Short mmCIF file of C-alpha atoms and ligand atoms in Angstrom, two decimals:
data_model
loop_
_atom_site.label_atom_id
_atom_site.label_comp_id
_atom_site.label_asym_id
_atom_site.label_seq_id
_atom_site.Cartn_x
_atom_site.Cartn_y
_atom_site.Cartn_z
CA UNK A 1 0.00 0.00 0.00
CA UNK A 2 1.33 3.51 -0.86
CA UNK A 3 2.61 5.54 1.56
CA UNK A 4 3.81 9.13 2.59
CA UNK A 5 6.41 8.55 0.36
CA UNK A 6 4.92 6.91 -2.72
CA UNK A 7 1.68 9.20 -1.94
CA UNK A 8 3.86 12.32 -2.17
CA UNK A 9 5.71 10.89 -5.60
CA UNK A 10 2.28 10.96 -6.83
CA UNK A 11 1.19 14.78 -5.92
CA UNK A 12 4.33 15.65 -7.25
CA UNK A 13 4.07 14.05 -10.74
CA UNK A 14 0.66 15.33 -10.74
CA UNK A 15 0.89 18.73 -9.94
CA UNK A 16 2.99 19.78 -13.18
CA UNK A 17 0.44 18.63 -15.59
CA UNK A 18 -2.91 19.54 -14.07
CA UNK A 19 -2.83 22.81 -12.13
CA UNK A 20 -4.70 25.18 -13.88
CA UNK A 21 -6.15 22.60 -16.24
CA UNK A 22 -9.75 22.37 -16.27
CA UNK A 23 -12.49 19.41 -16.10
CA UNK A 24 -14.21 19.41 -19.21
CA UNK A 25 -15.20 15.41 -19.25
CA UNK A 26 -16.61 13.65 -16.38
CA UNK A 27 -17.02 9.77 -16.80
CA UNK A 28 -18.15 7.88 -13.69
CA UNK A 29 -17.58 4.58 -14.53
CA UNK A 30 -17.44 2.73 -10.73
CA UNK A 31 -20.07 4.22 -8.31
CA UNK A 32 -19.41 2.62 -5.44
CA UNK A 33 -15.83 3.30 -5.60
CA UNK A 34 -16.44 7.08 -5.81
CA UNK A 35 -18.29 9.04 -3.28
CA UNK A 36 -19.79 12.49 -3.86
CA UNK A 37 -23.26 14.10 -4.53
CA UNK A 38 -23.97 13.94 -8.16
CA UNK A 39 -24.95 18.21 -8.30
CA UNK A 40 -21.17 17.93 -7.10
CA UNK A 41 -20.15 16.30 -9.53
CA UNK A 42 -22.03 18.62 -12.06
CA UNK A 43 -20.05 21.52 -10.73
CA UNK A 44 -16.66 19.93 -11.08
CA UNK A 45 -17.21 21.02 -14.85
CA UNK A 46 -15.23 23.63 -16.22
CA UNK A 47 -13.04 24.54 -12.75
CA UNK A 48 -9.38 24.21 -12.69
CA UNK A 49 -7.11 22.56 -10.69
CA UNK A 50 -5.69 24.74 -7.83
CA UNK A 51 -3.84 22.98 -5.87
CA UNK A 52 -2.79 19.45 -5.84
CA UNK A 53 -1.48 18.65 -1.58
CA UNK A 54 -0.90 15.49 0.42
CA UNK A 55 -2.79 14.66 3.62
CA UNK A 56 -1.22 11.87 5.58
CA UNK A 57 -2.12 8.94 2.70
CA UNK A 58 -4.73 11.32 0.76
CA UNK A 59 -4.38 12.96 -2.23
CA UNK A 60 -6.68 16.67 -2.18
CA UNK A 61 -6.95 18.58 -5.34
CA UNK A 62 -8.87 21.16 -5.22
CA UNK A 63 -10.79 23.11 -7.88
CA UNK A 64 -11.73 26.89 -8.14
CA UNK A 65 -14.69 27.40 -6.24
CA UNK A 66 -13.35 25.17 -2.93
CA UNK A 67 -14.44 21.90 -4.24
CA UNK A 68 -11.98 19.10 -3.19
CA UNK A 69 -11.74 15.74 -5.23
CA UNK A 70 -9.42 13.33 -2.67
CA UNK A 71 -8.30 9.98 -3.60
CA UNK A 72 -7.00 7.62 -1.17
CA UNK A 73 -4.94 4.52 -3.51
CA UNK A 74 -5.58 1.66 -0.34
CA UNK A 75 -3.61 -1.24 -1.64
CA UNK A 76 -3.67 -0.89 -5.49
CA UNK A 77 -5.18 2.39 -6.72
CA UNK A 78 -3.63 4.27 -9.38
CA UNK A 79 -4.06 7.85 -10.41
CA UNK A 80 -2.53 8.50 -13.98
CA UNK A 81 -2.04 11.52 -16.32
CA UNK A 82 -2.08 10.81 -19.72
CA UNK A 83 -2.09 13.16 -22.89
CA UNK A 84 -4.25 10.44 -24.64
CA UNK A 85 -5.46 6.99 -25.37
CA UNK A 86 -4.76 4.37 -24.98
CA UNK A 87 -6.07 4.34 -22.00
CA UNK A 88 -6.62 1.18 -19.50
CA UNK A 89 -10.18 -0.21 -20.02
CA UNK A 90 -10.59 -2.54 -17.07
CA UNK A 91 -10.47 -1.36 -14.01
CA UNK A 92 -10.73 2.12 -14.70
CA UNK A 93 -13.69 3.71 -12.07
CA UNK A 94 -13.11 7.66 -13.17
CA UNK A 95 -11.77 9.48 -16.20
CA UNK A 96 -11.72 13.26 -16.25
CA UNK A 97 -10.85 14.95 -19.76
CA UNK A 98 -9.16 18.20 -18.54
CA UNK A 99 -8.01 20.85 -20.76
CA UNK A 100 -5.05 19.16 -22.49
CA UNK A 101 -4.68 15.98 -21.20
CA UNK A 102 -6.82 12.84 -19.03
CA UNK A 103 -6.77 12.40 -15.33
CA UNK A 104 -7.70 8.58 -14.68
CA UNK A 105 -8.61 6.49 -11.44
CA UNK A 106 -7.59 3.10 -11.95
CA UNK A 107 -7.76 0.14 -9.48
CA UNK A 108 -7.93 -4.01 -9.94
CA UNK A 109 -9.14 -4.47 -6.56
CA UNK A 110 -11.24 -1.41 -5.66
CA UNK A 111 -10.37 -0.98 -2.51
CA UNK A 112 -9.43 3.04 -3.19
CA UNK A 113 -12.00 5.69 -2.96
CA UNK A 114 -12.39 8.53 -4.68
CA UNK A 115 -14.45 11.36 -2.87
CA UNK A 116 -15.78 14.81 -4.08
CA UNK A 117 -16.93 17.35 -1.36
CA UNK A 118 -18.04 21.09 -0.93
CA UNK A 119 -15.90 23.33 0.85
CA UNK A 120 -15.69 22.63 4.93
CA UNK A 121 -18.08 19.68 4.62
CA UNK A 122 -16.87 16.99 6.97
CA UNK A 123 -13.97 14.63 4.94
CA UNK A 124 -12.17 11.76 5.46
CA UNK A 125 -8.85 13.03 6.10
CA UNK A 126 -10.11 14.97 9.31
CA UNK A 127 -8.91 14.08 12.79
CA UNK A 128 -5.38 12.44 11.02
CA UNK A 129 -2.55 13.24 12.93
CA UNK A 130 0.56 15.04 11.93
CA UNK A 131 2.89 13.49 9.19
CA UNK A 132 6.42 12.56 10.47
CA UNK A 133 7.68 16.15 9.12
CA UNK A 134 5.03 17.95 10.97
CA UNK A 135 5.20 16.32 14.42
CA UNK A 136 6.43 17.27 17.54
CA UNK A 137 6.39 16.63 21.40
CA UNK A 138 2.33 15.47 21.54
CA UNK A 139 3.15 12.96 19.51
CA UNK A 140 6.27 11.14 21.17
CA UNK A 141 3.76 11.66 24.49
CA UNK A 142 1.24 9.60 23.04
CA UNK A 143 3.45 6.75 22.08
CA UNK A 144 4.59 7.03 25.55
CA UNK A 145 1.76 7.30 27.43
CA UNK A 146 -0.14 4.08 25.49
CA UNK A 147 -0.01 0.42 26.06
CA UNK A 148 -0.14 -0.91 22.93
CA UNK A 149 2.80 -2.29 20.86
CA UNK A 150 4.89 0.76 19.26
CA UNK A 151 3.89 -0.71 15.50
CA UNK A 152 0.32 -0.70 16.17
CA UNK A 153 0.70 3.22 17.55
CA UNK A 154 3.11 4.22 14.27
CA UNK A 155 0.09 2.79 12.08
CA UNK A 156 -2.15 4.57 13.96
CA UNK A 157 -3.12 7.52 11.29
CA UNK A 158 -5.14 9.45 14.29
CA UNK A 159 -1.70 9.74 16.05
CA UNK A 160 0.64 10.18 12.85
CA UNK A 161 -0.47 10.08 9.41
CA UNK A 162 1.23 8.72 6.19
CA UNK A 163 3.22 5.81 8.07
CA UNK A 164 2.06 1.99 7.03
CA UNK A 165 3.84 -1.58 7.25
CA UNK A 166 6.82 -0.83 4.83
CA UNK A 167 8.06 2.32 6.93
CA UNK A 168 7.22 1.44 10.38
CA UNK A 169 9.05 -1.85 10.03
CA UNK A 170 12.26 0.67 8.59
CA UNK A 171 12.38 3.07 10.99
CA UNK A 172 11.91 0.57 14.11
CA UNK A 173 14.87 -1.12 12.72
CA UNK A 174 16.45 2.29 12.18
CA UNK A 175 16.07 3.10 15.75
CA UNK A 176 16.35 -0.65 17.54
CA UNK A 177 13.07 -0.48 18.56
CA UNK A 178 11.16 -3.95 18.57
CA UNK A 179 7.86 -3.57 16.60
CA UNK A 180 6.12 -5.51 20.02
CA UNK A 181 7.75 -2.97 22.64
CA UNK A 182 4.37 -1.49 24.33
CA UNK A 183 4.05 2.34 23.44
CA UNK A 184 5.00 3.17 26.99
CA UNK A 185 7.84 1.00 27.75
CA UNK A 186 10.03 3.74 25.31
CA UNK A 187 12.34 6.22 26.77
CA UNK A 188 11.71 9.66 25.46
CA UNK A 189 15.13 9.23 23.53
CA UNK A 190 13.88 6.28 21.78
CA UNK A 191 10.98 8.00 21.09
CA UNK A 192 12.71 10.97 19.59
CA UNK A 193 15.08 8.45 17.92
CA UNK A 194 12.11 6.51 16.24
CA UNK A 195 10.80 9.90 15.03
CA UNK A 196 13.93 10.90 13.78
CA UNK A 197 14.26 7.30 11.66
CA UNK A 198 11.19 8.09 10.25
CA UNK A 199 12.13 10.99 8.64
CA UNK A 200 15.09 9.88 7.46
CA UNK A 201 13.85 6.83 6.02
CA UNK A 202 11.13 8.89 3.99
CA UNK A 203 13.28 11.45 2.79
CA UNK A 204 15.61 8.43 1.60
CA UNK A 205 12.73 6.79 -0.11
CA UNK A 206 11.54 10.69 -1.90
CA UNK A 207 14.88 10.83 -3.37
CA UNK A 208 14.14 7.59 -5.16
CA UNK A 209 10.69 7.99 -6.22
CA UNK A 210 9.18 5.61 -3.57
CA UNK A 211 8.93 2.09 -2.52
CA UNK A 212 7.11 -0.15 -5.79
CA UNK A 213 6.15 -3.63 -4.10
CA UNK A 214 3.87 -4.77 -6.89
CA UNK A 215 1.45 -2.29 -7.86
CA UNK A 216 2.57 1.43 -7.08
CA UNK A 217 3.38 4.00 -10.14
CA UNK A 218 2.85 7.26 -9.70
CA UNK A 219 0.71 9.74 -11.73
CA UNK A 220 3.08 9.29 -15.03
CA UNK A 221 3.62 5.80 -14.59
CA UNK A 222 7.00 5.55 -12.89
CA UNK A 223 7.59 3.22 -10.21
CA UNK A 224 9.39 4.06 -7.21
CA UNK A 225 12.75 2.59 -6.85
CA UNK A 226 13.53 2.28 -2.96
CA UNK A 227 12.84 -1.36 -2.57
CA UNK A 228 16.18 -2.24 -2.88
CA UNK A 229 17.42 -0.12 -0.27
CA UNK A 230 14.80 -1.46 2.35
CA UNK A 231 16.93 -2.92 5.47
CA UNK A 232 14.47 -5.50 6.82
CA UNK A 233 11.19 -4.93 5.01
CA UNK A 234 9.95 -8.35 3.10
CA UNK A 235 13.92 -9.62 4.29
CA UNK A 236 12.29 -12.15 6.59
CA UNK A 237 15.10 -15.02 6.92
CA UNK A 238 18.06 -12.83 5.59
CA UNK A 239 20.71 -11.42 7.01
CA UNK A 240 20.52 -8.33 9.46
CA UNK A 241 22.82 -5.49 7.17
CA UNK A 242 23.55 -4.11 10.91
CA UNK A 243 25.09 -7.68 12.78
CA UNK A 244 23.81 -10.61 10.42
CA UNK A 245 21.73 -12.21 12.55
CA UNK A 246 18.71 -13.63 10.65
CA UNK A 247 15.63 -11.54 10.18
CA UNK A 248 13.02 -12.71 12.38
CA UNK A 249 9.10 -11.77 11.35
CA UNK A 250 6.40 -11.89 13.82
CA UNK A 251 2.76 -10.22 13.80
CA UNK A 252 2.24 -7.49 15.79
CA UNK A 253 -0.84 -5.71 15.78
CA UNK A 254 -2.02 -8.13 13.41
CA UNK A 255 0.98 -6.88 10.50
CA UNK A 256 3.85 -8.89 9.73
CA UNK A 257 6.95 -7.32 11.41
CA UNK A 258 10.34 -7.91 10.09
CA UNK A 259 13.01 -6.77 12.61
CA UNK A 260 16.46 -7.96 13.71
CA UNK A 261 15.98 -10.06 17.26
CA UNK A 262 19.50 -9.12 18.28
CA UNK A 263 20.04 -5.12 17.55
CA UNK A 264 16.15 -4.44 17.91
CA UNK A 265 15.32 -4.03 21.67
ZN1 ZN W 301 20.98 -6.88 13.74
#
């Protein structure tokens, strides 16, 4: 599943070739996978593109007039730019014709959503916590004032936003954190630490376009190249790059957790 990293790739690409194009084309193709009013959807026509922003794992463009169409890509969602056809039959759930080009929302296993709302109507994306660049001391307090196993708070997107499986698992091996250690059980320079290996892993994974597992492109079909460089991530069974003991998985929090049993603790 895309994250802050592969989510941001995708505003990026995007916001080139669509600000200040207009919708001219609506084609609704997949209902249920798109939520919004249909008068909305009427006066999407003819408004540009303003801005194009992340929010934790949500994409938010918004047109002229306040309305905001946000995507969230779940495990296999796809939002593409192209100039023309071809353009992917199956699978395909919205196609807007803007100006010049064609923005499309693609996804085999529908678990993305596309939503269209009015200005300051209540979305999706409210009540997510601050991304890793954005947080601060409430943050490192909440990890250390819960029970629960440090993974399940870093997934957590009310608490911090934009971290999933693929990053969590990084930065805990980044920091020698155990993905298990309760919330609490952290010192507050571990917790610093942990929010400092987040960041760096991130920016790492920017500079490369992203982590591409199986599915993720972004909005001009590029696929990220940071798998590679992942330390333990999908390395159950291999060789810790820090001491060589083997990678151990477990599930915490009901994720599989790939860590190092003998420099995580
Ligand atoms: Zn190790």
């Amino acid at each position: 599943m895309p994250e802050l990293p592969e989510v941001e790739q995708v505003v990026r690409s995007l916001r080139p070739v669509v600000l200040g194009e207009a919708v001219e084309g609506i084609l609704r193709l997949s209902p249920h996978v798109l939520v919004g009013e249909g008068s909305l959807w009427q006066a999407l026509k003819g408004k540009p593109f303003r801005s194009v922003e992340r929010r934790g794992k949500y994409i938010l463009m918004e047109a002229e007039g306040g309305l905001v169409l946000g995507f969230h890509l779940r495990m296999s969602g796809r939002l593409l730019y192209r100039e023309g056809p071809p353009f992917p039959g199956q699978h395909l759930h919205l196609h807007l014709a803007l100006t010049r080009g064609h923005l499309l929302f693609w996804d085999p296993r529908k678990f993305g959503r596309c939503y269209l709302l009015s200005p300051g109507s209540p979305a999706p994306w409210d009540g997510l916590g601050p991304d890793p660049f954005d947080a601060g001391e409430a943050v490192l307090a909440e990890w250390r004032r819960r029970r629960a196993p440090i993974k399940a708070l870093l997934l957590n997107q009310r608490i911090l936003s934009g971290v999933g499986n693929i990053y969590a698992d990084e930065a805990l091996f980044r920091a020698g954190i155990r993905p298990g250690r309760p919330g609490m059980s952290l010192s507050p320079k571990e917790a610093e630490r942990l929010l400092q290996a987040l960041r760096e892993v991130m920016e790492e994974a920017l500079l490369w376009g992203g982590t591409t597992f199986r599915h993720f492109q972004d909005a001009l079909g590029e696929e990220g190249r940071f798998a590679r460089r992942l330390s333990v991530y999908g390395r159950k069974g291999e060789p810790c790059p820090r001491c060589n003991t083997p990678l151990r998985r477990d599930v915490v929090a009901g994720r599989g957790s790939t860590f190092c049993p003998a420099c995580q603790v």
